[in-house]
CSV table of C-alpha atoms in Angstrom, one decimal:
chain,number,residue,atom,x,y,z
A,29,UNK,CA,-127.6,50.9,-62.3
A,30,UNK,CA,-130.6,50.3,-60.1
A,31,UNK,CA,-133.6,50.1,-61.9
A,32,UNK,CA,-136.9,48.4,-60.6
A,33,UNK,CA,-139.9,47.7,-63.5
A,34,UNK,CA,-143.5,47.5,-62.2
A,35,UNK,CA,-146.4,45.1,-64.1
A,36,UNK,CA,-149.6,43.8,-63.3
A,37,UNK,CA,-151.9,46.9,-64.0
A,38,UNK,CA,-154.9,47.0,-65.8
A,39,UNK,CA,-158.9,47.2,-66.3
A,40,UNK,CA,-160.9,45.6,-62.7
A,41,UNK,CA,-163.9,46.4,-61.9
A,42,UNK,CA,-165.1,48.0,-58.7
A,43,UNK,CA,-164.6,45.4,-56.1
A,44,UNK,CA,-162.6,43.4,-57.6
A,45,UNK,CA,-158.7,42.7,-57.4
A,46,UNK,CA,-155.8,43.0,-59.0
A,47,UNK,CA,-152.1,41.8,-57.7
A,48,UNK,CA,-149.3,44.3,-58.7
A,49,UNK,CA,-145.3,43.1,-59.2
A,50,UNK,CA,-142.7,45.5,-59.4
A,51,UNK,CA,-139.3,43.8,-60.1
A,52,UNK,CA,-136.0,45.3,-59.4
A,53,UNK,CA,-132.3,44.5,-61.0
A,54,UNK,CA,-128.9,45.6,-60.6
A,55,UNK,CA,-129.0,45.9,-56.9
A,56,UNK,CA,-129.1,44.0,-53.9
A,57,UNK,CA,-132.7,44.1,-53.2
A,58,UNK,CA,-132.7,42.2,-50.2
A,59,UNK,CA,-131.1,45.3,-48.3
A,60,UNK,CA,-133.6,48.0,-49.4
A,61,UNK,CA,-137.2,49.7,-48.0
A,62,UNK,CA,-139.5,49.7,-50.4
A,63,UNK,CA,-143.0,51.2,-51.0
A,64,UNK,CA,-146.0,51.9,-53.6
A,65,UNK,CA,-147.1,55.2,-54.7
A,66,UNK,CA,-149.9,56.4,-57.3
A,67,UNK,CA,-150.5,58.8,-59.1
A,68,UNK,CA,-154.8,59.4,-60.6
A,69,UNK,CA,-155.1,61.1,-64.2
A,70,UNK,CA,-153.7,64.5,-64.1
A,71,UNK,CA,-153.0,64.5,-60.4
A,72,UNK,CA,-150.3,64.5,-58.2
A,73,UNK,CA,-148.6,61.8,-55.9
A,74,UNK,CA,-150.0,59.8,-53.4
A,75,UNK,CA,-148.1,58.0,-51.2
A,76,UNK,CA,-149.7,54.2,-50.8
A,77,UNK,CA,-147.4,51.7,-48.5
A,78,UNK,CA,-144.2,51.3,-47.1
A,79,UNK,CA,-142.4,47.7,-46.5
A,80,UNK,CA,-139.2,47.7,-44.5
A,81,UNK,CA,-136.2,45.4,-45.9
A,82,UNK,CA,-137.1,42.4,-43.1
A,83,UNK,CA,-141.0,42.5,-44.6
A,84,UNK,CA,-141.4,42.7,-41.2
A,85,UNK,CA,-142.6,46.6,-40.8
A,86,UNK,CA,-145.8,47.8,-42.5
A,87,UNK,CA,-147.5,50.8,-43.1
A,88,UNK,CA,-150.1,51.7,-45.4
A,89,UNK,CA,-152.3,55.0,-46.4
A,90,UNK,CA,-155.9,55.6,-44.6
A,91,UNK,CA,-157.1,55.0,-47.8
A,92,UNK,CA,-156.2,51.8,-48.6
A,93,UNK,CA,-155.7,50.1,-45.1
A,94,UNK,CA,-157.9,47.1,-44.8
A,95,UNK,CA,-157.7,46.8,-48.6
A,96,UNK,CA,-154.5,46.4,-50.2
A,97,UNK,CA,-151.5,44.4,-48.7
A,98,UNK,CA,-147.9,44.4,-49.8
A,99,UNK,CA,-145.4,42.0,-49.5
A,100,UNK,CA,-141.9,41.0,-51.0
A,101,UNK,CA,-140.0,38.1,-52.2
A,102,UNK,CA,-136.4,38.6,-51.8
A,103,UNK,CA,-135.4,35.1,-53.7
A,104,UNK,CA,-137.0,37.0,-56.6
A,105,UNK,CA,-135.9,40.3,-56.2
A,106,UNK,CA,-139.8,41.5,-56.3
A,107,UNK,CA,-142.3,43.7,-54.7
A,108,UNK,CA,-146.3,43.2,-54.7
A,109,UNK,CA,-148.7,45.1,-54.1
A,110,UNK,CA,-152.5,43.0,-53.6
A,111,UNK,CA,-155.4,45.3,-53.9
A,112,UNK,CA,-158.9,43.9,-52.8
A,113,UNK,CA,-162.1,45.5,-53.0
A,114,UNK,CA,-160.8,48.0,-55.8
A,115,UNK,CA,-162.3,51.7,-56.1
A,116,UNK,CA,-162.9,54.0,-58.6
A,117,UNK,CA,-161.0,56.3,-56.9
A,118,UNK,CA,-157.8,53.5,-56.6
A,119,UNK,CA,-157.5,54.1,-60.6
A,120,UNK,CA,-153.7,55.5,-61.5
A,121,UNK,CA,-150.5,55.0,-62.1
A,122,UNK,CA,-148.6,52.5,-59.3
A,123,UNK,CA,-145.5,53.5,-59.1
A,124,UNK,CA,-142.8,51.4,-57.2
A,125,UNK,CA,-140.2,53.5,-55.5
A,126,UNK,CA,-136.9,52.5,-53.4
A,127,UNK,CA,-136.9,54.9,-50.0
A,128,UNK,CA,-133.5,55.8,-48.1
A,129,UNK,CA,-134.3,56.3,-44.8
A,130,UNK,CA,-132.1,56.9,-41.4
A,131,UNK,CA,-132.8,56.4,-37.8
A,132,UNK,CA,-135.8,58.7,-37.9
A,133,UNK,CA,-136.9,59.9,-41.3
A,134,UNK,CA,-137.2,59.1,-45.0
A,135,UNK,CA,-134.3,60.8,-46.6
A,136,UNK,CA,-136.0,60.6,-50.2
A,137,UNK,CA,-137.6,58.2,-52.5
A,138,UNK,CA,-134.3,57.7,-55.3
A,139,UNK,CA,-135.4,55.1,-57.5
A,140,UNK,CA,-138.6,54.7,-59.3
A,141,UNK,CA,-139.9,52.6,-61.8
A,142,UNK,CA,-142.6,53.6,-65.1
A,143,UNK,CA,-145.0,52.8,-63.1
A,144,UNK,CA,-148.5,50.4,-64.1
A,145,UNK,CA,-151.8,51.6,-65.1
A,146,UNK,CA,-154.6,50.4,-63.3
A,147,UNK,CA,-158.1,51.5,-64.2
A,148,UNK,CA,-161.2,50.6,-61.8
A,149,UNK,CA,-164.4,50.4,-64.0
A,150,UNK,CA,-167.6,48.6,-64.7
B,14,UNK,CA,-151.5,63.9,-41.3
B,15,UNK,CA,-148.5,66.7,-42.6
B,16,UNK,CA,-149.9,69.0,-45.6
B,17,UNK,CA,-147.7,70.4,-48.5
B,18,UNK,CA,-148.8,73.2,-49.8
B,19,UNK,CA,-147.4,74.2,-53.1
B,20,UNK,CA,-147.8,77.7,-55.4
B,21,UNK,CA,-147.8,78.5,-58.1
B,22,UNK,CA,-149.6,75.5,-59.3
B,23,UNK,CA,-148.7,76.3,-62.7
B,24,UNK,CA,-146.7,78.9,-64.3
B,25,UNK,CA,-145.2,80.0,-67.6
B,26,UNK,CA,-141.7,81.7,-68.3
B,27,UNK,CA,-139.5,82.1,-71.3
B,28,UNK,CA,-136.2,80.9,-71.5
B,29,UNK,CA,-133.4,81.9,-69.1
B,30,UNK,CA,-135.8,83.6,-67.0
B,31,UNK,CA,-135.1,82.8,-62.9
B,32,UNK,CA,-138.3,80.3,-61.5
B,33,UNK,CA,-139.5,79.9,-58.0
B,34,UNK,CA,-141.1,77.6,-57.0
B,35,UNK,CA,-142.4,77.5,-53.2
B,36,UNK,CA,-143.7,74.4,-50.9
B,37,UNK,CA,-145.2,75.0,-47.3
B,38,UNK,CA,-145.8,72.3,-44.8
B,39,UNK,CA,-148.4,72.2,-42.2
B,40,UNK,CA,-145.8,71.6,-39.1
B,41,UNK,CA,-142.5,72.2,-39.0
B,42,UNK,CA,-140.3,69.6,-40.8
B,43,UNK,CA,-136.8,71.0,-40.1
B,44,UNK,CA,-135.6,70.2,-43.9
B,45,UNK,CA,-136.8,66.9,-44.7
B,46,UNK,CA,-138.2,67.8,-47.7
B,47,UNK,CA,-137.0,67.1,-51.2
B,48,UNK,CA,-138.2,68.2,-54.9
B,49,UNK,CA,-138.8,66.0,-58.0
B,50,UNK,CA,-139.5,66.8,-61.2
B,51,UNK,CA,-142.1,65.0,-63.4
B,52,UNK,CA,-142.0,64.9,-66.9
B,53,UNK,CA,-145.2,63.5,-69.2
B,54,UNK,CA,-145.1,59.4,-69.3
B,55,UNK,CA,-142.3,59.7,-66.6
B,56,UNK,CA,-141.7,58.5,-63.3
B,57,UNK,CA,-140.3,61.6,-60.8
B,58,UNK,CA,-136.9,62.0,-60.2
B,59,UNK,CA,-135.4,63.2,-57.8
B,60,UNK,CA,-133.8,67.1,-58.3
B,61,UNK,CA,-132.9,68.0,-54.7
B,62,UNK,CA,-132.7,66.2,-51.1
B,63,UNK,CA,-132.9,67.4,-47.4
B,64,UNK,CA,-133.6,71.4,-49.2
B,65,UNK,CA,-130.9,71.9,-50.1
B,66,UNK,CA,-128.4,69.2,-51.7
B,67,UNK,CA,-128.4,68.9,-55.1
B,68,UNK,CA,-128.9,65.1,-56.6
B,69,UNK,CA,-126.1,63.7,-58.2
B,70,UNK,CA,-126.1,64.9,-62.0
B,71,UNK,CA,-128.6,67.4,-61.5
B,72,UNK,CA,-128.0,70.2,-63.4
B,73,UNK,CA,-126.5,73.3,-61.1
B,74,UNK,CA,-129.4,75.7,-62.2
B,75,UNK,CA,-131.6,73.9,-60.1
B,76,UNK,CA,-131.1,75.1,-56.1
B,77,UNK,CA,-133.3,74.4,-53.1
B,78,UNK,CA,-133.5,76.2,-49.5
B,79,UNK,CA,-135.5,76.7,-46.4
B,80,UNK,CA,-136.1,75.4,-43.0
B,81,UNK,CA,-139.2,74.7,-40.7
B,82,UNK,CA,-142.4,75.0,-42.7
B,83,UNK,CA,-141.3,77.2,-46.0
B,84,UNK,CA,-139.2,76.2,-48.9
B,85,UNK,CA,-138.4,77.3,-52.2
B,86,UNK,CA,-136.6,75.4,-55.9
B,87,UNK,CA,-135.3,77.8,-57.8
B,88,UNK,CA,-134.2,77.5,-61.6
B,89,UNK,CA,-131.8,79.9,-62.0
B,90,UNK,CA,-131.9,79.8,-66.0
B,91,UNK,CA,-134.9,78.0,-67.2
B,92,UNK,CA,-134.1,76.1,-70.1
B,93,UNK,CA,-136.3,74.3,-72.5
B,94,UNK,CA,-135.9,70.6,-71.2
B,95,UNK,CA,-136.5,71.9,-67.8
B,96,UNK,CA,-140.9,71.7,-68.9
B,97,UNK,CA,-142.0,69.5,-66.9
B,98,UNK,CA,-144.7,69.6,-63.1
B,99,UNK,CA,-142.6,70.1,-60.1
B,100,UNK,CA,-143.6,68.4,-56.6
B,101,UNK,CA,-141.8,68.9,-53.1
B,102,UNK,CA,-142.3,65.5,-50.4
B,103,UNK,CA,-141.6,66.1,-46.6
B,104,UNK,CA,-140.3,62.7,-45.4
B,105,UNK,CA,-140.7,64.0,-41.7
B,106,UNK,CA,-143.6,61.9,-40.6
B,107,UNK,CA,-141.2,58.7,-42.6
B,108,UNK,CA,-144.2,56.4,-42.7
B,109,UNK,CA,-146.7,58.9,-44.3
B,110,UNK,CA,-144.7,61.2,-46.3
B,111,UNK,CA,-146.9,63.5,-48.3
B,112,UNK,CA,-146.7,65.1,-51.3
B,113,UNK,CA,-147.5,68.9,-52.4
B,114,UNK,CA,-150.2,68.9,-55.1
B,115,UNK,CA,-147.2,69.9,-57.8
B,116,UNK,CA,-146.6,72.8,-59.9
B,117,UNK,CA,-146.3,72.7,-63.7
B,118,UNK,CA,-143.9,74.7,-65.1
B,119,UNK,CA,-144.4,75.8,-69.0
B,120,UNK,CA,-142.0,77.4,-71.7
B,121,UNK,CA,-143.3,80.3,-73.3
């Protein structure tokens, strides 16, 4: 069973940084798109960034572009997620998520982990 | 940007009553869209792909159709493990899918 476990999150304040891991098992990582989405207290989903399985295609949100960069690690099966100049409004759960795509669209997100709590505050 | 619409935004129904739930998009999305269901301290998980296809092990209560900009998940018996918010994701635009703002559904 595929199953992907996210750490890293916790209290920054505004400004500051915070590098996010999300570490998946039971699958052959090396062949999967992966991306980041959050979720603020009591809201809903937000998609953050996308990675395709080469690392070599990017995309983020408008709203963190120029802010947070994500990369993988294939040797160690892992995802990040490096988040400069942290908001208030960047505080939720980060969710890691495995995406299924074809030629032209995003089929559905299938695997997702607990997710990590990151709070933004002075 | 593509926006997901989704009502109710929360509801409450007693036990093997039928729910809808319904999700527009902004544009036309053919039927990329799918549903999760959220439970409290939970990650989603995915109920229903492409409208229409139920995810493996997903219960059969749970259906999902429409085409082009309005869709609908429908439990056909709600049961009490089926509490939990509902959101529907178009993964049209496949680099900025978007989410609808969710709909919690509640047991009476």
């Amino acid at each position: 069973e595929v199953q992907v476990v996210e750490s890293g999150g916790g209290l920054v304040q505004p400004g500051g940084s915070l590098r996010l891991s999300c570490a998946a098992s039971g699958t052959t990582f090396i062949n999967y798109e992966m991306n980041w989405v959050r979720q603020a207290p009591g809201k809903g989903l937000e998609w953050v960034s996308y990675i395709s399985s080469s690392g070599s295609t990017i995309y983020y949100a408008d709203s963190v572009r120029g802010r947070f960069s994500i990369s993988r690690e294939d040797a160690k099966e892992s995802l990040y997620l490096q988040m400069d100049s942290l908001r208030a409004e960047d505080a939720a759960v980060y969710y890691c998520a495995r995406g299924r795509y074809n030629d032209y669209f995003l089929k559905y997100f299938d695997v997702w982990g607990r997710g990590t709590l990151v709070t933004v505050s002075s | 940007d593509i926006q997901m619409t989704q009502s109710p935004s929360s509801l409450s129904a007693s036990v093997g009553d039928r729910v809808t739930i319904t999700c527009r998009a902004s544009q036309s999305i053919s039927n990329i869209l799918n549903w999760y269901q959220q439970k409290p301290g939970e990650a989603p998980k995915l109920l229903v792909y492409t409208a229409s296809s139920l995810q493996s092990g997903v219960p059969s209560r749970f259906s999902g159709s429409g085409s082009g900009t309005d869709f609908t998940l429908t439990i056909s018996s709600l049961q009490p493990e089926d509490s939990a918010t509902y959101y529907c994701q178009q993964g049209y635009s496949a680099h900025a899918p978007t989410f609808g703002g969710g709909t919690k559904v509640e047991i009476k």
